[in-house]
Short mmCIF file of C-alpha atoms in Angstrom, two decimals:
data_model
loop_
_atom_site.label_atom_id
_atom_site.label_comp_id
_atom_site.label_asym_id
_atom_site.label_seq_id
_atom_site.Cartn_x
_atom_site.Cartn_y
_atom_site.Cartn_z
CA MET A 16 -54.70 -17.68 -31.60
CA THR A 17 -57.94 -19.41 -31.98
CA GLU A 18 -59.27 -19.87 -35.61
CA ARG A 19 -62.60 -17.29 -34.74
CA THR A 20 -59.70 -14.69 -33.96
CA GLU A 21 -57.59 -16.00 -36.62
CA ARG A 22 -60.15 -15.69 -39.02
CA ARG A 23 -61.65 -11.96 -38.17
CA ARG A 24 -57.87 -11.15 -37.98
CA THR A 25 -57.67 -11.97 -41.77
CA ILE A 26 -61.38 -10.56 -42.73
CA LEU A 27 -60.22 -7.36 -40.79
CA GLY A 28 -56.81 -7.15 -42.49
CA ILE A 29 -57.65 -7.63 -45.79
CA GLY A 30 -60.86 -5.78 -45.77
CA ALA A 31 -60.02 -3.05 -44.13
CA GLY A 32 -56.93 -2.38 -46.87
CA ASN A 33 -58.71 -3.57 -50.27
CA ALA A 34 -62.25 -1.04 -49.09
CA MET A 35 -58.83 1.92 -48.66
CA GLU A 36 -57.18 1.05 -51.70
CA TRP A 37 -60.46 0.71 -53.63
CA PHE A 38 -61.69 3.84 -52.30
CA ASP A 39 -58.96 5.64 -53.39
CA TRP A 40 -58.53 4.32 -56.49
CA ASN A 41 -61.85 5.02 -57.45
CA VAL A 42 -62.67 8.26 -55.64
CA TYR A 43 -60.35 9.86 -58.62
CA ALA A 44 -63.05 8.64 -61.08
CA THR A 45 -65.54 10.10 -59.29
CA PHE A 46 -64.75 13.13 -58.21
CA SER A 47 -63.03 14.03 -62.14
CA ALA A 48 -65.97 16.74 -63.09
CA PHE A 49 -65.96 18.43 -59.98
CA PHE A 50 -61.35 18.93 -59.49
CA ALA A 51 -60.58 18.45 -63.35
CA PRO A 52 -60.81 22.18 -63.62
CA GLN A 53 -58.17 22.66 -60.82
CA PHE A 54 -56.09 20.62 -62.23
CA PHE A 55 -56.63 21.84 -66.44
CA ALA A 56 -57.38 25.55 -66.14
CA GLY A 57 -58.19 27.14 -69.60
CA ASP A 58 -60.01 23.86 -71.07
CA ASP A 59 -63.43 23.51 -71.57
CA THR A 60 -65.48 21.28 -68.89
CA GLY A 61 -65.56 18.54 -71.96
CA THR A 62 -61.52 18.87 -72.02
CA ALA A 63 -60.38 19.06 -68.72
CA LEU A 64 -62.51 15.77 -68.07
CA LEU A 65 -61.10 13.96 -70.83
CA LYS A 66 -57.31 14.89 -69.98
CA THR A 67 -58.19 14.13 -66.11
CA LEU A 68 -59.39 10.86 -67.21
CA ALA A 69 -56.27 10.24 -69.39
CA VAL A 70 -54.68 10.45 -65.65
CA PHE A 71 -56.89 7.91 -64.50
CA ALA A 72 -55.21 5.79 -67.18
CA VAL A 73 -52.32 6.81 -66.76
CA GLY A 74 -52.30 5.36 -63.28
CA PHE A 75 -53.03 1.68 -64.67
CA VAL A 76 -49.25 2.33 -66.60
CA ALA A 77 -47.88 1.30 -63.38
CA ARG A 78 -50.28 -1.36 -62.42
CA PRO A 79 -48.37 -4.43 -64.09
CA PHE A 80 -44.42 -2.87 -62.72
CA GLY A 81 -46.74 -2.77 -59.06
CA GLY A 82 -48.29 -6.31 -60.33
CA PHE A 83 -44.62 -7.60 -60.58
CA LEU A 84 -42.45 -6.20 -57.73
CA PHE A 85 -45.29 -6.63 -55.06
CA GLY A 86 -46.17 -10.15 -56.59
CA TRP A 87 -42.10 -10.39 -56.74
CA ILE A 88 -42.17 -9.26 -52.72
CA ALA A 89 -45.67 -11.89 -52.70
CA ASP A 90 -43.82 -14.78 -53.87
CA ARG A 91 -40.14 -14.37 -51.55
CA ARG A 92 -40.94 -12.59 -49.16
CA GLY A 93 -44.36 -13.03 -47.57
CA ARG A 94 -47.98 -12.17 -48.64
CA ARG A 95 -48.13 -10.55 -45.08
CA LEU A 96 -45.06 -8.18 -46.05
CA SER A 97 -46.37 -7.38 -49.86
CA MET A 98 -49.52 -6.09 -48.86
CA ALA A 99 -48.48 -3.90 -46.10
CA LEU A 100 -46.11 -2.19 -48.04
CA CYS A 101 -49.16 -2.07 -51.16
CA VAL A 102 -51.41 -0.49 -48.34
CA ALA A 103 -49.35 2.37 -47.18
CA THR A 104 -48.08 3.14 -50.54
CA ALA A 105 -51.45 3.91 -51.71
CA ALA A 106 -52.32 6.29 -48.59
CA VAL A 107 -49.36 7.94 -49.30
CA GLY A 108 -50.59 8.66 -53.56
CA SER A 109 -54.23 10.11 -51.75
CA LEU A 110 -52.88 12.54 -49.53
CA VAL A 111 -50.10 13.62 -52.71
CA ILE A 112 -53.84 14.19 -54.31
CA GLY A 113 -55.45 15.81 -51.68
CA LEU A 114 -53.15 17.83 -50.68
CA VAL A 115 -51.61 19.07 -54.19
CA PRO A 116 -51.73 22.67 -54.81
CA THR A 117 -53.61 23.24 -58.24
CA HIS A 118 -53.27 25.32 -61.24
CA ALA A 119 -53.77 28.54 -60.39
CA VAL A 120 -51.37 28.41 -57.63
CA ILE A 121 -48.00 26.35 -59.02
CA GLY A 122 -48.93 25.84 -62.76
CA ILE A 123 -47.63 22.86 -64.73
CA ALA A 124 -46.36 21.51 -61.96
CA ALA A 125 -49.97 21.06 -60.67
CA PRO A 126 -51.03 18.45 -63.18
CA VAL A 127 -47.31 16.76 -63.06
CA VAL A 128 -47.63 16.04 -59.52
CA LEU A 129 -51.56 14.72 -59.66
CA VAL A 130 -49.58 12.18 -62.73
CA LEU A 131 -46.59 11.12 -59.73
CA ALA A 132 -49.72 10.30 -57.12
CA ARG A 133 -52.35 8.34 -59.57
CA LEU A 134 -48.67 6.01 -60.30
CA ALA A 135 -47.63 5.65 -57.25
CA GLN A 136 -51.54 4.28 -56.16
CA GLY A 137 -51.53 2.26 -59.51
CA LEU A 138 -48.17 0.45 -58.53
CA ALA A 139 -49.96 -0.60 -55.18
CA HIS A 140 -53.40 -1.26 -56.16
CA GLY A 141 -51.24 -2.99 -59.14
CA GLY A 142 -50.05 -5.77 -56.03
CA GLU A 143 -53.20 -5.43 -54.32
CA LEU A 144 -55.08 -7.59 -55.86
CA PRO A 145 -53.28 -10.60 -56.85
CA ALA A 146 -51.57 -10.72 -53.69
CA ALA A 147 -55.29 -10.30 -51.23
CA GLN A 148 -56.64 -12.82 -53.77
CA THR A 149 -53.28 -15.04 -53.52
CA TYR A 150 -53.82 -14.65 -49.33
CA LEU A 151 -57.35 -14.97 -49.07
CA ALA A 152 -57.49 -18.15 -51.29
CA GLU A 153 -54.97 -19.94 -49.43
CA MET A 154 -56.58 -19.04 -46.58
CA ALA A 155 -59.84 -20.12 -47.43
CA PRO A 156 -61.16 -23.52 -47.28
CA PRO A 157 -61.56 -25.34 -50.19
CA ALA A 158 -64.73 -25.39 -50.06
CA ARG A 159 -65.45 -22.47 -49.18
CA ARG A 160 -63.35 -20.56 -51.32
CA GLY A 161 -65.68 -19.03 -53.90
CA LEU A 162 -66.80 -17.53 -50.50
CA TRP A 163 -63.59 -16.03 -48.88
CA SER A 164 -63.27 -14.83 -52.39
CA SER A 165 -65.85 -12.82 -53.06
CA LEU A 166 -64.74 -10.66 -49.72
CA ILE A 167 -62.46 -9.10 -52.21
CA TYR A 168 -64.84 -7.39 -54.06
CA PHE A 169 -67.02 -6.94 -51.49
CA SER A 170 -64.26 -4.95 -49.56
CA GLY A 171 -63.41 -2.66 -52.54
CA THR A 172 -67.34 -2.16 -53.26
CA ALA A 173 -67.30 -1.17 -50.34
CA GLY A 174 -64.68 1.68 -50.26
CA ILE A 175 -66.02 2.59 -53.95
CA LEU A 176 -69.46 3.25 -51.92
CA VAL A 177 -68.19 5.11 -48.96
CA GLY A 178 -66.54 7.42 -51.40
CA THR A 179 -69.34 7.28 -53.63
CA VAL A 180 -71.92 8.13 -50.41
CA LEU A 181 -69.76 10.63 -49.25
CA GLY A 182 -69.36 12.81 -53.49
CA ALA A 183 -73.82 12.34 -52.69
CA VAL A 184 -73.47 13.75 -49.48
CA LEU A 185 -70.57 16.71 -50.50
CA SER A 186 -72.70 17.78 -53.91
CA SER A 187 -75.70 18.04 -51.40
CA VAL A 188 -74.68 19.87 -48.81
CA LEU A 189 -71.66 22.64 -50.89
CA THR A 190 -72.09 23.84 -54.11
CA ARG A 191 -70.75 22.77 -57.02
CA GLU A 192 -68.31 26.05 -57.12
CA GLU A 193 -67.65 25.15 -53.57
CA MET A 194 -67.00 21.41 -54.54
CA ALA A 195 -64.82 22.04 -57.62
CA ALA A 196 -62.84 24.45 -54.52
CA TYR A 197 -62.31 22.48 -51.91
CA GLY A 198 -65.46 19.55 -51.43
CA TRP A 199 -63.03 17.50 -53.73
CA ARG A 200 -60.42 16.98 -51.63
CA VAL A 201 -62.36 15.19 -48.10
CA PRO A 202 -61.92 11.76 -50.14
CA PHE A 203 -57.95 12.21 -50.27
CA VAL A 204 -57.68 13.06 -47.13
CA LEU A 205 -60.14 10.45 -45.73
CA GLY A 206 -58.44 8.12 -48.16
CA GLY A 207 -54.90 8.93 -46.59
CA LEU A 208 -56.17 8.65 -43.28
CA PHE A 209 -57.15 5.46 -43.31
CA GLY A 210 -54.59 3.79 -44.54
CA LEU A 211 -52.80 4.33 -41.52
CA TYR A 212 -55.49 1.95 -39.75
CA ALA A 213 -55.59 -0.72 -42.62
CA LEU A 214 -51.87 -0.75 -42.09
CA VAL A 215 -51.97 -1.40 -38.78
CA MET A 216 -54.18 -4.25 -39.28
CA ARG A 217 -52.02 -6.47 -42.15
CA LEU A 218 -49.04 -5.75 -39.84
CA ARG A 219 -51.19 -8.21 -36.91
CA MET A 220 -52.38 -10.80 -39.60
CA ARG A 221 -49.76 -14.22 -39.38
CA GLU A 222 -48.84 -15.36 -42.92
CA SER A 223 -51.07 -18.11 -44.94
CA ASP A 224 -50.12 -21.93 -44.34
CA THR A 225 -49.96 -22.38 -47.87
CA TYR A 226 -47.39 -19.73 -48.34
CA SER A 227 -45.34 -20.85 -45.66
CA ARG A 228 -44.91 -24.77 -46.04
CA GLU A 229 -44.03 -24.10 -49.82
CA GLU A 230 -41.21 -21.39 -48.51
CA GLU A 231 -39.79 -24.34 -46.07
CA ALA A 232 -39.71 -26.87 -48.75
CA ARG A 233 -37.89 -24.10 -51.05
CA THR A 234 -35.58 -23.29 -47.91
CA ALA A 235 -34.07 -27.65 -47.42
CA THR A 236 -33.89 -27.41 -50.99
CA PRO A 237 -30.66 -25.39 -52.74
CA GLY A 238 -31.00 -23.53 -55.57
CA ARG A 239 -34.39 -21.01 -56.53
CA PRO A 240 -34.77 -20.94 -60.09
CA SER A 241 -35.18 -17.20 -60.87
CA LEU A 242 -39.12 -15.91 -60.34
CA TRP A 243 -40.01 -14.27 -63.86
CA ARG A 244 -38.54 -17.71 -65.78
CA GLN A 245 -41.01 -19.82 -63.53
CA VAL A 246 -44.13 -16.68 -64.41
CA LEU A 247 -42.89 -17.15 -68.26
CA ALA A 248 -42.96 -20.88 -68.19
CA ARG A 249 -46.65 -20.74 -67.98
CA PRO A 250 -47.99 -19.40 -71.01
CA LYS A 251 -50.88 -20.25 -71.39
CA ALA A 252 -52.12 -19.42 -67.84
CA LEU A 253 -50.71 -15.73 -68.52
CA ALA A 254 -52.82 -15.12 -71.21
CA ARG A 255 -56.18 -17.38 -69.69
CA VAL A 256 -55.81 -13.87 -67.08
CA VAL A 257 -54.97 -11.83 -69.97
CA PHE A 258 -58.16 -12.68 -71.40
CA LEU A 259 -60.44 -13.47 -69.21
CA THR A 260 -60.20 -9.95 -67.22
CA SER A 261 -60.68 -8.53 -70.65
CA GLY A 262 -63.72 -7.94 -70.82
CA LEU A 263 -64.64 -8.01 -67.19
CA THR A 264 -62.60 -5.41 -66.20
CA VAL A 265 -63.98 -3.11 -69.10
CA VAL A 266 -67.97 -3.28 -67.61
CA TYR A 267 -66.89 -3.25 -64.35
CA TYR A 268 -65.24 0.32 -64.60
CA VAL A 269 -67.86 1.54 -66.48
CA TRP A 270 -70.76 0.71 -64.36
CA SER A 271 -69.03 0.54 -60.89
CA VAL A 272 -66.82 3.48 -61.58
CA ALA A 273 -67.81 5.85 -63.77
CA ALA A 274 -71.06 5.53 -64.76
CA PRO A 275 -72.41 8.09 -62.27
CA ALA A 276 -69.42 10.48 -63.38
CA TYR A 277 -70.54 9.73 -67.12
CA ALA A 278 -74.40 10.24 -66.10
CA ILE A 279 -73.44 13.75 -64.95
CA THR A 280 -71.79 14.72 -68.44
CA ALA A 281 -72.93 13.09 -71.06
CA ARG A 282 -76.45 12.43 -69.95
CA GLY A 283 -77.26 15.47 -67.67
CA VAL A 284 -78.06 13.74 -64.44
CA ASP A 285 -77.79 16.03 -61.60
CA PRO A 286 -75.16 15.37 -59.64
CA ALA A 287 -76.73 14.27 -56.53
CA ALA A 288 -79.21 12.30 -58.16
CA ALA A 289 -76.76 10.05 -60.30
CA LEU A 290 -74.49 9.57 -57.49
CA TRP A 291 -77.29 8.24 -55.03
CA ALA A 292 -78.35 6.44 -57.51
CA GLY A 293 -74.50 4.94 -58.45
CA ALA A 294 -74.43 4.88 -54.03
CA GLY A 295 -77.69 2.30 -54.24
CA ALA A 296 -76.77 0.25 -57.15
CA LEU A 297 -72.86 -0.37 -55.65
CA GLY A 298 -75.43 -1.34 -52.20
CA VAL A 299 -76.98 -3.99 -54.42
CA PHE A 300 -74.20 -5.03 -55.91
CA MET A 301 -72.39 -5.76 -52.61
CA VAL A 302 -75.69 -8.49 -51.18
CA LEU A 303 -75.04 -10.11 -54.10
CA LEU A 304 -71.15 -10.05 -54.05
CA PRO A 305 -71.03 -13.55 -50.97
CA LEU A 306 -74.66 -15.53 -53.19
CA TRP A 307 -72.21 -15.75 -56.63
CA GLY A 308 -69.61 -17.11 -54.66
CA ALA A 309 -71.47 -20.05 -52.56
CA ALA A 310 -73.22 -20.70 -55.82
CA SER A 311 -69.57 -21.22 -57.42
CA ASP A 312 -69.16 -23.48 -54.44
CA ARG A 313 -71.93 -25.17 -55.63
CA PHE A 314 -72.23 -25.11 -59.18
CA GLY A 315 -68.76 -24.88 -60.45
CA ARG A 316 -66.97 -21.60 -62.04
CA ARG A 317 -67.53 -22.15 -64.75
CA ARG A 318 -71.31 -22.31 -65.07
CA THR A 319 -71.30 -19.66 -62.61
CA LEU A 320 -69.75 -17.51 -65.06
CA LEU A 321 -70.70 -18.30 -68.17
CA VAL A 322 -74.74 -17.84 -67.89
CA PRO A 323 -74.09 -14.00 -66.51
CA GLY A 324 -72.09 -13.05 -68.99
CA ALA A 325 -74.30 -14.23 -71.97
CA VAL A 326 -77.10 -12.13 -70.25
CA LEU A 327 -74.79 -9.15 -70.16
CA VAL A 328 -73.68 -9.19 -73.27
CA LEU A 329 -77.34 -8.93 -74.86
CA ALA A 330 -78.12 -6.24 -72.49
CA LEU A 331 -75.63 -3.42 -72.35
CA PHE A 332 -77.44 -1.63 -75.06
CA PRO A 333 -81.05 -1.58 -73.15
CA LEU A 334 -79.36 -0.48 -70.53
CA ASP A 335 -77.19 2.31 -71.58
CA ALA A 336 -80.28 3.67 -73.48
CA MET A 337 -82.33 4.24 -70.57
CA ILE A 338 -80.06 6.40 -68.60
CA HIS A 339 -81.75 9.47 -68.32
CA ASP A 340 -82.38 10.75 -65.01
CA GLY A 341 -81.33 9.21 -61.29
CA PRO A 342 -84.07 6.59 -60.48
CA THR A 343 -83.51 5.20 -64.84
CA LEU A 344 -79.42 4.98 -64.09
CA PHE A 345 -80.27 2.81 -60.07
CA VAL A 346 -81.64 0.75 -62.44
CA ALA A 347 -79.91 0.36 -65.15
CA MET A 348 -76.49 0.48 -63.12
CA THR A 349 -78.71 -2.70 -60.54
CA VAL A 350 -78.75 -4.35 -63.16
CA ALA A 351 -75.58 -4.35 -65.32
CA LEU A 352 -73.97 -4.95 -62.03
CA ALA A 353 -75.92 -7.62 -60.64
CA LEU A 354 -74.70 -9.81 -63.46
CA ILE A 355 -71.35 -8.08 -63.73
CA GLY A 356 -71.01 -9.72 -59.55
CA ALA A 357 -70.93 -13.01 -60.93
CA GLY A 358 -67.22 -12.42 -62.57
CA CYS A 359 -65.80 -10.60 -59.76
CA ALA A 360 -66.89 -13.05 -56.76
CA VAL A 361 -65.90 -15.48 -58.41
CA GLY A 362 -62.65 -14.39 -60.42
CA PRO A 363 -60.26 -13.98 -57.44
CA ALA A 364 -60.55 -17.48 -56.44
CA LEU A 365 -60.17 -18.90 -60.38
CA TYR A 366 -57.20 -17.12 -60.70
CA ALA A 367 -55.75 -18.54 -57.00
CA GLU A 368 -56.41 -22.08 -58.60
CA MET A 369 -54.51 -21.23 -62.27
CA PHE A 370 -50.95 -21.20 -60.60
CA PRO A 371 -48.72 -23.25 -58.16
CA THR A 372 -48.12 -21.30 -54.56
CA GLY A 373 -44.72 -20.57 -55.25
CA VAL A 374 -45.13 -17.85 -58.61
CA ARG A 375 -49.21 -17.36 -57.60
CA ALA A 376 -48.56 -14.01 -56.80
CA ALA A 377 -46.64 -12.90 -59.41
CA GLY A 378 -48.15 -15.17 -61.86
CA LEU A 379 -51.42 -13.50 -61.08
CA GLY A 380 -50.05 -10.14 -61.05
CA VAL A 381 -48.28 -9.36 -63.98
CA PRO A 382 -51.38 -10.20 -66.99
CA TYR A 383 -53.94 -9.53 -64.28
CA SER A 384 -52.58 -5.46 -64.28
CA ILE A 385 -51.24 -5.42 -68.21
CA SER A 386 -55.30 -6.24 -68.97
CA VAL A 387 -56.85 -4.23 -66.96
CA ALA A 388 -54.59 -1.39 -67.82
CA LEU A 389 -55.20 -2.11 -71.71
CA PHE A 390 -59.26 -2.72 -71.71
CA GLY A 391 -60.45 -1.14 -67.80
CA GLY A 392 -58.00 2.01 -67.02
CA THR A 393 -58.96 3.11 -70.21
CA ALA A 394 -62.56 2.00 -70.10
CA PRO A 395 -63.97 5.50 -68.63
CA TYR A 396 -61.58 7.85 -71.03
CA LEU A 397 -63.24 6.34 -74.29
CA GLN A 398 -66.43 5.76 -73.40
CA THR A 399 -66.44 9.84 -72.63
CA LEU A 400 -64.23 10.49 -75.90
CA PHE A 401 -67.25 8.51 -77.77
CA ALA A 402 -70.19 10.36 -76.28
CA GLU A 403 -68.38 13.66 -76.59
CA ILE A 404 -67.94 12.45 -80.82
CA GLY A 405 -71.76 11.34 -80.29
CA ARG A 406 -70.99 7.68 -81.37
CA PRO A 407 -71.03 6.12 -77.47
CA GLY A 408 -72.99 2.48 -79.70
CA LEU A 409 -68.76 1.94 -80.65
CA PHE A 410 -68.22 1.56 -77.14
CA LEU A 411 -71.11 -0.50 -76.60
CA GLY A 412 -69.52 -2.76 -79.32
CA TYR A 413 -66.29 -2.76 -77.89
CA ALA A 414 -67.12 -3.91 -74.55
CA ILE A 415 -69.27 -6.71 -76.39
CA VAL A 416 -65.83 -8.27 -78.21
CA LEU A 417 -64.08 -8.28 -75.30
CA LEU A 418 -66.73 -10.19 -72.98
CA LEU A 419 -67.11 -12.74 -75.58
CA VAL A 420 -63.84 -13.23 -75.20
CA SER A 421 -63.69 -13.31 -71.80
CA GLY A 422 -66.35 -16.19 -72.35
CA LEU A 423 -65.11 -17.42 -74.71
CA THR A 424 -61.68 -18.24 -72.16
CA VAL A 425 -64.17 -19.86 -69.11
CA TYR A 426 -65.97 -21.70 -72.20
CA LEU A 427 -62.17 -23.68 -72.28
CA LEU A 428 -61.17 -23.82 -69.22
CA PRO A 429 -61.13 -26.81 -66.53
CA GLU A 430 -63.41 -26.85 -64.05
CA THR A 431 -61.23 -26.29 -61.13
CA ARG A 432 -63.71 -25.88 -57.93
CA GLY A 433 -62.81 -27.05 -54.89
CA ILE A 434 -58.89 -28.15 -56.52
CA ASP A 435 -55.38 -28.37 -53.92
CA LEU A 436 -53.90 -25.22 -53.79
CA THR A 437 -50.50 -27.15 -52.36
CA THR A 438 -50.82 -28.42 -56.08
CA ALA A 439 -52.72 -26.61 -58.49
CA GLY A 440 -50.63 -25.49 -62.14
CA ARG A 441 -47.71 -27.33 -60.56
CA ASP A 442 -45.36 -27.59 -63.09
CA GLY A 443 -47.77 -26.05 -65.77
CA ALA A 444 -50.00 -28.67 -64.91
CA GLU A 445 -53.51 -28.34 -66.52
CA PRO A 446 -55.97 -29.28 -62.83
CA ALA A 447 -57.80 -32.43 -63.30
CA ALA A 448 -61.14 -31.40 -65.07
CA HIS A 449 -64.65 -30.52 -63.56
CA ALA A 450 -62.22 -31.07 -59.98
CA THR A 451 -65.35 -31.75 -57.25
CA THR A 452 -65.00 -31.31 -53.15
CA PRO A 453 -67.56 -32.23 -49.97
CA ARG A 454 -69.63 -29.42 -49.73
CA ALA A 455 -68.97 -27.54 -47.26
CA ARG A 456 -70.81 -28.16 -43.73
#
C-alpha cells in the first residue's frame, strides 16, 4: 500500500467516523427545541426544553465510562478496533432516537428510551475522541502533528455543520408543527445509516505503527501491569487534562452547538435565520482549524493557545449582548468560534503528547470525559436556566472563570511541540521544555 493510499484511508476513516459521531451527538441539541414537547407532554415549552437539555447532560454521564472502556480496548486491543466499536454504538443510538414513538404513543417509556439511547451515545462518544485523537497523533509526521490533529475537530465540525444545515433546510421547507411532528427524526435516521459507511471505512484502516511497536515490546516482556494502575500513577497529567478541558468544553458547546437553539428560545430569533447563521459560522470555524494546527507546529502549542484564550475572556460579554437576529448571531458565533478554534485544533496533539503509548487512550479518555461531562454537558442547560430566570450574566461569569483555569494550566505546561511519542510521558516524566522539531518540508 502506498503512503498516499494509507494517508487517504486514515483521513477518510477518522474523518467519516468522527463526523458521524459529532453529527449524531449534536443534532440532539440543534433539534431539541422541536422535539422536546414530543417526549415531555403537558409541560410548557420552556420547561420541556429544560428537561430535554437535562437528558442531553445525562448522556455525558456515560462518557467517562466510555472513555475508560474504549480507552482500555484501544490501549490493550488496538486503536482500530476501539474506533470501529465506537462508531457502531453511536449509530445504533441515533437510530433508536430517530425511530422511538413519542410520549403520546407509549407514555413514560418515550423519555426512558430517549435517556437509554443518549447513554449509549455517551459511551461511544466518550471513547471516540480519545481513540481517534490518539490514532491520528500517532500516524502524523511529528513536524505536522498539530496540523493533522486539527482533523479531529474539522471532521467533527463538518458533522455538526451538516446537521445545522439540515436543520435550516427542514425549518425552511416545513412548518414548525411539521418539524415537531416528524421533521426532527430525519437527522437521527440519516446519522444511523451513515454510521454503516463509517464502520466499513474504519475496518479498512491499519493499526498505528507506534502502537504496534509498543505492543510487540509488551508481548516480549512477561507480565503486564494493570492499565488502571498505570493511569492513576500519573495524577499530574490527569489533572492537567481536566483543567485544560474545563473552559474550552463550556464555550465550545455553547457557541458551536447550542447557540442557535439558545437564540431561538431565549432571544426570539427566527429558527431558520438562527440555523443558517450557525451554519455559516461553523463554515468559517472549519476553515480556521487547520491554520491553528499549523500555527502550533510553527510557534508551539502554548503560544497558540494563550493569546486567543485571553481575547476570548474579554469578548464573551460583548458577544453575548449582540445576539438579536440572524446576522448578529452569525457575527457573534464567528468571532467566538474563531478564538475557540485554537484550542480545538491544538488540543488533540497536546493531549497525545502528555501520555506514554501504553496508556495514551485511557489516560486521556477518562479525565477528558469527566471534564466534558461536568462542564460541557451541563453548559447548554445552565445557559438556558440562567436565561429563564433573567440572569444570563451569571453563566458568562462562570464560563470566564473556567477559561481562566484552562489558561493558567496552559501557561504552566512545558512546550511539547514535536516530542517523540514513543517516549512521551514515560514513567511519569515530564517532556523536555520547549521541545522542538525541524520544520516539515
